[in-house]
Short mmCIF file of C-alpha atoms in Angstrom, two decimals:
data_model
loop_
_atom_site.label_atom_id
_atom_site.label_comp_id
_atom_site.label_asym_id
_atom_site.label_seq_id
_atom_site.Cartn_x
_atom_site.Cartn_y
_atom_site.Cartn_z
CA UNK A 7 13.52 9.63 -29.25
CA UNK A 8 10.26 8.07 -30.39
CA UNK A 9 7.27 9.68 -28.72
CA UNK A 10 4.13 7.56 -28.72
CA UNK A 11 2.09 10.06 -26.72
CA UNK A 12 1.78 13.78 -26.28
CA UNK A 13 2.80 15.30 -22.94
CA UNK A 14 -0.72 15.31 -21.45
CA UNK A 15 -1.18 11.61 -22.25
CA UNK A 16 2.22 10.77 -20.78
CA UNK A 17 1.19 12.52 -17.56
CA UNK A 18 -1.89 10.29 -17.40
CA UNK A 19 0.13 7.19 -18.28
CA UNK A 20 2.48 7.80 -15.37
CA UNK A 21 -0.41 8.42 -13.01
CA UNK A 22 -1.65 4.96 -14.02
CA UNK A 23 1.80 3.36 -13.71
CA UNK A 24 2.58 4.83 -10.28
CA UNK A 25 -0.91 3.85 -9.20
CA UNK A 26 -0.31 0.31 -10.47
CA UNK A 27 2.90 0.12 -8.42
CA UNK A 28 1.08 1.28 -5.29
CA UNK A 29 -1.67 -1.27 -5.90
CA UNK A 30 1.00 -3.93 -6.49
CA UNK A 31 2.66 -3.02 -3.20
CA UNK A 32 -0.64 -3.12 -1.30
CA UNK A 33 -1.58 -6.50 -2.76
CA UNK A 34 1.81 -8.24 -2.81
CA UNK A 35 3.45 -6.88 0.32
CA UNK A 36 0.10 -6.28 2.01
CA UNK A 37 -0.41 -9.89 3.03
CA UNK A 38 3.14 -9.97 4.43
CA UNK A 39 2.32 -6.97 6.61
CA UNK A 40 -1.03 -8.43 7.60
CA UNK A 41 0.61 -11.74 8.43
CA UNK A 42 2.97 -9.92 10.78
CA UNK A 43 0.02 -8.24 12.50
CA UNK A 44 -1.68 -11.62 13.06
CA UNK A 45 1.42 -13.66 13.97
CA UNK A 46 1.23 -13.40 17.81
CA UNK A 47 -2.50 -14.15 17.80
CA UNK A 48 -3.28 -16.91 15.29
CA UNK A 49 -0.18 -19.03 15.98
CA UNK A 50 -0.03 -20.36 19.55
CA UNK A 51 3.06 -22.58 19.53
CA UNK A 52 6.58 -21.97 18.34
CA UNK A 53 6.16 -24.47 15.51
CA UNK A 54 2.95 -22.81 14.36
CA UNK A 55 4.65 -19.43 14.28
CA UNK A 56 7.44 -20.87 12.19
CA UNK A 57 4.83 -22.31 9.85
CA UNK A 58 3.26 -18.86 9.45
CA UNK A 59 6.63 -17.21 8.80
CA UNK A 60 7.61 -19.79 6.24
CA UNK A 61 4.44 -19.33 4.23
CA UNK A 62 6.00 -16.06 3.05
CA UNK A 63 9.62 -17.04 3.63
CA UNK A 64 10.62 -17.43 -0.05
CA UNK A 65 8.76 -14.37 -1.31
CA UNK A 66 8.47 -11.57 1.27
CA UNK A 67 11.71 -9.85 0.27
CA UNK A 68 10.64 -9.83 -3.37
CA UNK A 69 7.26 -8.41 -2.39
CA UNK A 70 8.95 -5.51 -0.62
CA UNK A 71 10.55 -4.49 -3.92
CA UNK A 72 7.16 -3.10 -4.98
CA UNK A 73 7.50 -0.49 -2.23
CA UNK A 74 11.03 0.45 -3.32
CA UNK A 75 10.02 0.60 -6.97
CA UNK A 76 7.01 2.80 -6.18
CA UNK A 77 9.31 5.20 -4.31
CA UNK A 78 11.79 5.25 -7.20
CA UNK A 79 9.05 5.83 -9.76
CA UNK A 80 7.67 8.70 -7.66
CA UNK A 81 11.12 10.28 -7.50
CA UNK A 82 11.58 10.04 -11.27
CA UNK A 83 8.06 10.83 -12.50
CA UNK A 84 6.83 13.20 -9.77
CA UNK A 85 9.92 14.91 -8.29
CA UNK A 86 7.92 17.67 -6.60
CA UNK A 87 5.70 15.09 -4.89
CA UNK A 88 8.74 13.12 -3.75
CA UNK A 89 10.47 16.20 -2.34
CA UNK A 90 7.35 17.57 -0.63
CA UNK A 91 6.18 14.25 0.80
CA UNK A 92 9.58 13.22 2.13
CA UNK A 93 10.06 16.57 3.84
CA UNK A 94 6.51 16.92 5.15
CA UNK A 95 6.03 13.29 6.19
CA UNK A 96 9.62 12.87 7.36
CA UNK A 97 8.84 11.66 10.89
CA UNK A 98 6.15 9.27 9.61
CA UNK A 99 8.52 7.84 7.00
CA UNK A 100 11.35 7.38 9.49
CA UNK A 101 8.94 5.65 11.87
CA UNK A 102 7.86 3.35 9.04
CA UNK A 103 11.43 2.52 8.06
CA UNK A 104 12.48 1.76 11.63
CA UNK A 105 9.43 -0.48 12.04
CA UNK A 106 10.27 -2.26 8.79
CA UNK A 107 13.76 -3.00 10.14
CA UNK A 108 12.16 -5.54 12.48
CA UNK A 109 11.05 -7.71 9.58
CA UNK A 110 14.35 -8.81 8.02
CA UNK A 111 16.09 -9.05 11.39
CA UNK A 112 13.13 -10.85 12.94
CA UNK A 113 12.82 -13.33 10.09
CA UNK A 114 16.53 -14.09 10.00
CA UNK A 115 17.34 -14.24 13.72
CA UNK A 116 14.15 -15.35 15.43
CA UNK A 117 14.81 -19.09 15.18
CA UNK A 118 18.60 -18.93 15.67
CA UNK A 119 18.27 -19.09 19.47
CA UNK A 120 16.15 -21.63 21.36
CA UNK A 121 15.30 -19.29 24.25
CA UNK A 122 11.50 -18.71 24.24
CA UNK A 123 11.99 -15.13 25.45
CA UNK A 124 14.21 -14.39 22.43
CA UNK A 125 11.63 -15.80 20.06
CA UNK A 126 8.73 -13.98 21.69
CA UNK A 127 10.63 -10.70 21.41
CA UNK A 128 11.08 -11.15 17.67
CA UNK A 129 7.48 -12.31 17.23
CA UNK A 130 6.35 -8.97 18.62
CA UNK A 131 9.04 -7.23 16.58
CA UNK A 132 7.56 -8.75 13.42
CA UNK A 133 4.14 -7.64 14.66
CA UNK A 134 5.45 -4.06 14.92
CA UNK A 135 7.05 -4.39 11.48
CA UNK A 136 3.70 -5.35 10.00
CA UNK A 137 1.29 -3.14 11.93
CA UNK A 138 3.09 0.21 12.18
CA UNK A 139 3.72 0.61 8.41
CA UNK A 140 0.13 -0.38 7.64
CA UNK A 141 -1.14 2.18 10.16
CA UNK A 142 1.15 4.96 8.92
CA UNK A 143 0.26 4.35 5.27
CA UNK A 144 -3.43 4.58 6.13
CA UNK A 145 -2.96 7.73 8.20
CA UNK A 146 -0.99 9.29 5.33
CA UNK A 147 -3.79 8.59 2.85
CA UNK A 148 -6.31 10.02 5.31
CA UNK A 149 -4.29 13.23 5.55
CA UNK A 150 -3.95 13.48 1.77
CA UNK A 151 -7.73 13.55 1.49
CA UNK A 152 -7.88 16.35 4.06
CA UNK A 153 -5.05 18.33 2.52
CA UNK A 154 -1.43 18.59 3.64
CA UNK A 155 -0.18 21.84 5.23
CA UNK A 156 2.52 22.93 2.78
CA UNK A 157 3.01 25.74 0.29
CA UNK A 158 5.49 27.02 -2.29
CA UNK A 159 6.92 30.50 -2.33
CA UNK A 160 7.55 32.54 -5.49
CA UNK A 161 10.87 30.73 -6.01
CA UNK A 162 9.21 27.30 -5.70
CA UNK A 163 10.74 26.50 -2.33
CA UNK A 164 8.48 24.24 -0.33
CA UNK A 165 7.49 24.99 3.28
CA UNK A 166 5.76 22.40 5.44
CA UNK A 167 3.85 23.86 8.39
CA UNK A 168 2.35 20.72 9.95
CA UNK A 169 3.57 18.16 12.46
CA UNK A 170 3.43 14.42 12.98
CA UNK A 171 1.02 14.80 15.89
CA UNK A 172 -1.35 16.81 13.69
CA UNK A 173 -1.49 13.87 11.30
CA UNK A 174 -3.09 11.79 14.07
CA UNK A 175 -6.47 13.45 13.62
CA UNK A 176 -9.77 11.52 13.75
CA UNK A 177 -10.11 10.93 10.00
CA UNK A 178 -6.42 10.10 9.65
CA UNK A 179 -6.67 7.51 12.44
CA UNK A 180 -9.87 6.12 10.90
CA UNK A 181 -8.03 5.66 7.60
CA UNK A 182 -5.25 3.96 9.56
CA UNK A 183 -7.76 1.51 11.03
CA UNK A 184 -9.08 0.80 7.52
CA UNK A 185 -5.54 0.05 6.36
CA UNK A 186 -4.55 -2.20 9.28
CA UNK A 187 -7.83 -4.16 9.16
CA UNK A 188 -7.67 -4.51 5.38
CA UNK A 189 -4.15 -5.91 5.39
CA UNK A 190 -4.89 -8.16 8.37
CA UNK A 191 -7.83 -9.56 6.36
CA UNK A 192 -5.50 -10.09 3.38
CA UNK A 193 -2.83 -11.71 5.54
CA UNK A 194 -5.42 -14.04 7.11
CA UNK A 195 -6.57 -15.12 3.64
CA UNK A 196 -2.98 -16.01 2.74
CA UNK A 197 -2.43 -17.99 5.96
CA UNK A 198 -5.66 -19.92 5.30
CA UNK A 199 -4.44 -20.65 1.77
CA UNK A 200 -1.02 -21.94 2.83
CA UNK A 201 -1.71 -23.77 6.12
CA UNK A 202 -4.00 -26.46 7.52
CA UNK A 203 -5.62 -27.72 10.72
CA UNK A 204 -6.17 -25.64 13.86
CA UNK A 205 -3.83 -22.88 12.67
CA UNK A 206 -5.82 -22.49 9.47
CA UNK A 207 -9.08 -22.33 11.41
CA UNK A 208 -7.80 -19.63 13.75
CA UNK A 209 -6.59 -17.63 10.74
CA UNK A 210 -10.03 -18.00 9.17
CA UNK A 211 -11.65 -16.64 12.33
CA UNK A 212 -9.17 -13.74 12.49
CA UNK A 213 -9.97 -12.98 8.86
CA UNK A 214 -13.68 -12.71 9.64
CA UNK A 215 -12.99 -10.29 12.50
CA UNK A 216 -10.61 -8.17 10.39
CA UNK A 217 -13.11 -8.13 7.52
CA UNK A 218 -15.88 -6.91 9.83
CA UNK A 219 -13.69 -4.08 11.12
CA UNK A 220 -12.57 -3.18 7.61
CA UNK A 221 -16.07 -3.09 6.11
CA UNK A 222 -17.48 -0.94 8.92
CA UNK A 223 -14.48 1.43 9.04
CA UNK A 224 -14.39 1.77 5.24
CA UNK A 225 -18.10 2.62 5.15
CA UNK A 226 -17.76 5.16 8.00
CA UNK A 227 -14.75 6.74 6.26
CA UNK A 228 -16.78 7.12 3.05
CA UNK A 229 -19.65 8.83 4.85
CA UNK A 230 -17.20 11.05 6.79
CA UNK A 231 -15.45 12.04 3.56
CA UNK A 232 -18.73 12.89 1.83
CA UNK A 233 -20.23 14.94 4.65
CA UNK A 234 -17.43 16.41 6.76
CA UNK A 235 -14.38 16.96 4.55
CA UNK A 236 -14.11 19.55 1.79
CA UNK A 237 -12.53 18.35 -1.43
CA UNK A 238 -10.44 20.27 -3.96
CA UNK A 239 -11.34 21.48 -7.44
CA UNK A 240 -9.22 23.08 -10.18
CA UNK A 241 -11.00 26.13 -11.60
CA UNK A 242 -8.29 27.43 -13.94
CA UNK A 243 -4.91 26.25 -15.22
CA UNK A 244 -2.69 26.29 -18.34
CA UNK A 245 -3.26 23.64 -21.05
CA UNK A 246 -2.78 20.06 -19.84
CA UNK A 247 -0.19 19.47 -22.56
CA UNK A 248 1.99 22.33 -21.31
CA UNK A 249 4.77 22.36 -18.75
CA UNK A 250 3.93 24.65 -15.84
CA UNK A 251 4.56 25.08 -12.11
CA UNK A 252 1.87 24.39 -9.49
CA UNK A 253 1.30 28.08 -8.71
CA UNK A 254 0.09 28.70 -12.28
CA UNK A 255 -3.33 27.19 -11.52
CA UNK A 256 -6.29 28.19 -9.37
CA UNK A 257 -7.74 25.71 -6.88
CA UNK A 258 -10.72 26.03 -4.55
CA UNK A 259 -12.04 23.87 -1.74
CA UNK A 260 -15.64 22.76 -1.95
CA UNK A 261 -17.94 20.39 -0.05
CA UNK A 262 -18.36 17.06 -1.81
CA UNK A 263 -15.61 17.76 -4.37
CA UNK A 264 -13.95 14.40 -3.68
CA UNK A 265 -17.09 12.68 -4.99
CA UNK A 266 -17.22 14.55 -8.31
CA UNK A 267 -15.25 11.94 -10.24
CA UNK A 268 -17.75 9.30 -9.19
CA UNK A 269 -20.56 11.47 -10.53
CA UNK A 270 -18.79 12.37 -13.79
CA UNK A 271 -17.52 8.83 -14.41
CA UNK A 272 -19.96 6.33 -12.88
CA UNK A 273 -17.73 3.37 -13.80
CA UNK A 274 -15.37 4.46 -11.00
CA UNK A 275 -18.03 3.33 -8.53
CA UNK A 276 -16.90 -0.21 -9.34
CA UNK A 277 -13.88 0.39 -7.07
CA UNK A 278 -15.71 0.86 -3.72
CA UNK A 279 -18.29 -1.77 -4.71
CA UNK A 280 -15.52 -4.27 -5.46
CA UNK A 281 -13.81 -3.42 -2.16
CA UNK A 282 -16.92 -4.31 -0.15
CA UNK A 283 -17.91 -7.28 -2.29
CA UNK A 284 -14.42 -8.74 -2.48
CA UNK A 285 -13.93 -8.58 1.29
CA UNK A 286 -17.30 -10.17 2.11
CA UNK A 287 -17.18 -12.85 -0.60
CA UNK A 288 -13.65 -13.81 0.44
CA UNK A 289 -14.97 -14.81 3.85
CA UNK A 290 -17.89 -16.74 2.36
CA UNK A 291 -15.53 -18.79 0.18
CA UNK A 292 -12.73 -19.09 2.73
CA UNK A 293 -13.57 -22.63 3.89
CA UNK A 294 -14.25 -24.40 0.60
CA UNK A 295 -12.26 -22.32 -1.88
CA UNK A 296 -9.29 -20.66 -0.11
CA UNK A 297 -7.58 -19.87 -3.43
CA UNK A 298 -10.59 -17.94 -4.71
CA UNK A 299 -10.97 -16.29 -1.32
CA UNK A 300 -7.40 -15.01 -1.47
CA UNK A 301 -7.99 -13.67 -4.98
CA UNK A 302 -11.11 -11.85 -3.79
CA UNK A 303 -9.17 -10.45 -0.83
CA UNK A 304 -6.55 -9.12 -3.25
CA UNK A 305 -9.31 -7.52 -5.32
CA UNK A 306 -10.68 -5.86 -2.17
CA UNK A 307 -7.26 -4.44 -1.30
CA UNK A 308 -6.62 -3.17 -4.84
CA UNK A 309 -10.10 -1.65 -5.05
CA UNK A 310 -9.66 0.18 -1.75
CA UNK A 311 -6.50 1.87 -3.03
CA UNK A 312 -8.24 2.67 -6.32
CA UNK A 313 -11.20 4.18 -4.44
CA UNK A 314 -8.89 6.75 -2.86
CA UNK A 315 -7.02 7.32 -6.12
CA UNK A 316 -10.20 7.95 -8.11
CA UNK A 317 -11.47 10.38 -5.48
CA UNK A 318 -8.23 12.36 -5.48
CA UNK A 319 -7.65 12.56 -9.26
CA UNK A 320 -6.17 14.75 -10.66
CA UNK A 321 -4.70 15.76 -7.29
CA UNK A 322 -1.73 13.86 -5.92
CA UNK A 323 -0.96 15.96 -2.85
CA UNK A 324 -3.51 18.70 -2.06
CA UNK A 325 -2.36 21.65 0.02
CA UNK A 326 -4.49 22.86 2.92
CA UNK A 327 -2.24 25.90 3.51
CA UNK A 328 -2.45 27.23 -0.05
CA UNK A 329 -4.74 25.30 -2.42
CA UNK A 330 -2.90 26.73 -5.45
CA UNK A 331 0.25 24.94 -4.27
CA UNK A 332 -1.51 21.58 -4.52
CA UNK A 333 0.39 19.04 -6.61
CA UNK A 334 -1.52 17.41 -9.43
CA UNK A 335 -1.02 15.01 -12.31
CA UNK A 336 -0.56 18.01 -14.62
CA UNK A 337 2.07 20.06 -12.79
CA UNK A 338 4.08 17.76 -10.50
CA UNK A 339 5.69 15.71 -13.27
CA UNK A 340 9.10 15.49 -14.88
CA UNK A 341 9.85 16.59 -18.42
CA UNK A 342 8.25 14.96 -21.43
CA UNK A 343 11.55 13.31 -22.41
CA UNK A 344 12.06 11.87 -18.93
CA UNK A 345 8.56 10.38 -18.86
CA UNK A 346 9.02 8.88 -22.33
CA UNK A 347 12.41 7.30 -21.54
CA UNK A 348 11.00 5.76 -18.37
CA UNK A 349 7.95 4.55 -20.28
CA UNK A 350 10.13 2.55 -22.70
CA UNK A 351 12.07 1.09 -19.76
CA UNK A 352 8.86 0.11 -18.01
CA UNK A 353 7.52 -1.44 -21.22
CA UNK A 354 10.57 -3.72 -21.34
CA UNK A 355 11.17 -4.61 -17.70
CA UNK A 356 7.70 -4.72 -16.10
CA UNK A 357 6.62 -7.85 -18.03
CA UNK A 358 9.90 -9.53 -17.00
CA UNK A 359 9.27 -8.72 -13.33
CA UNK A 360 5.69 -10.01 -13.54
CA UNK A 361 6.83 -13.18 -15.29
CA UNK A 362 9.50 -14.19 -12.77
CA UNK A 363 7.26 -13.20 -9.85
CA UNK A 364 4.53 -15.47 -11.18
CA UNK A 365 7.07 -18.28 -11.69
CA UNK A 366 8.33 -18.00 -8.10
CA UNK A 367 4.81 -18.22 -6.69
CA UNK A 368 4.05 -21.17 -8.94
CA UNK A 369 7.13 -23.06 -7.78
CA UNK A 370 6.54 -22.26 -4.10
CA UNK A 371 2.81 -23.07 -4.12
CA UNK A 372 1.29 -25.57 -1.69
CA UNK A 373 0.84 -25.96 2.05
CA UNK A 374 3.46 -25.35 4.72
CA UNK A 375 3.01 -27.94 7.47
CA UNK A 376 4.40 -28.41 10.95
CA UNK A 377 6.06 -31.63 9.83
CA UNK A 378 7.83 -29.84 6.99
CA UNK A 379 9.14 -27.19 9.38
CA UNK A 380 10.34 -29.76 11.92
CA UNK A 381 12.09 -31.87 9.27
CA UNK A 382 13.85 -28.81 7.83
CA UNK A 383 14.38 -26.96 11.09
CA UNK A 384 17.85 -25.62 10.24
CA UNK A 385 17.03 -24.53 6.70
CA UNK A 386 13.84 -22.58 7.36
CA UNK A 387 12.91 -19.44 9.31
#
């Protein structure tokens, strides 16, 4: 086995890679989710709704692979995080999966029956499939920043002491609003890019509303985090290059600790600045330059995820029950050999995935029109 990095560097590399997968999911599948949220509102006729669905028709299933890959990478690189999150957030994850079921079924079966009631049912099903996951993901991030009620015993068995209802706290719900509004903004930018006429104009208006909600909620969440929520700080632990269990370190809670990385590394402030600037500039350019607007929307989404990631680092899943049980970049990872083998696999296959994804979007570029949908009624969603 050829090792390019020491163990500590590999831990950082996999924090970056898992983060990149989460950003990829938010950007690539985010506009699919946002499109589902907007579907019943921006499209008023059956043909318009089919136009909206077919803007993502060739690509939405591929976009969802980012979510699956992020889950697989978490399982392989951070097994303790995977086990703890899937046990602690079990109800939230099941709710998300059941909501996501509406998307493939809704896409495939919505237009098979001419009955307007059938189609309206699946339109709202696709809405649920877009809105509920976005809300749950936001609520989950909000709870990570507050700390998750779990702890390990001396034999490293994990115990979760929270509940799904407890996750629906004010800051968690505020983070959920940030997520839903952000992805609705992103989805609106994509609809504007791929459609025309009255439908495009309504999507543009919806994008402005979603952007306003996102900017205000994101700003309020930042102030709330800085003033009302204690962060976490590692005060003692074994060497970063060593292999050790979470209980080997000492962690304390402290006011303002989530902002320390922004003080120590001022360049990280580019993330929240880019989130605000990207969202606002996307709306300014939406009418004349929809392609640039969509790119700026994607930057805003990516920067929002990075803002949370930079605040949390090196924590991945802080524990409110026992801070020492918190899972971090340094102690939640797999073995050095496992991380290295996966690194070589990622080095080979990630460029291939990016290349064919780019090719698909290049081939499927252009507007989706009502005429195109009507002329290909039996071959499209």
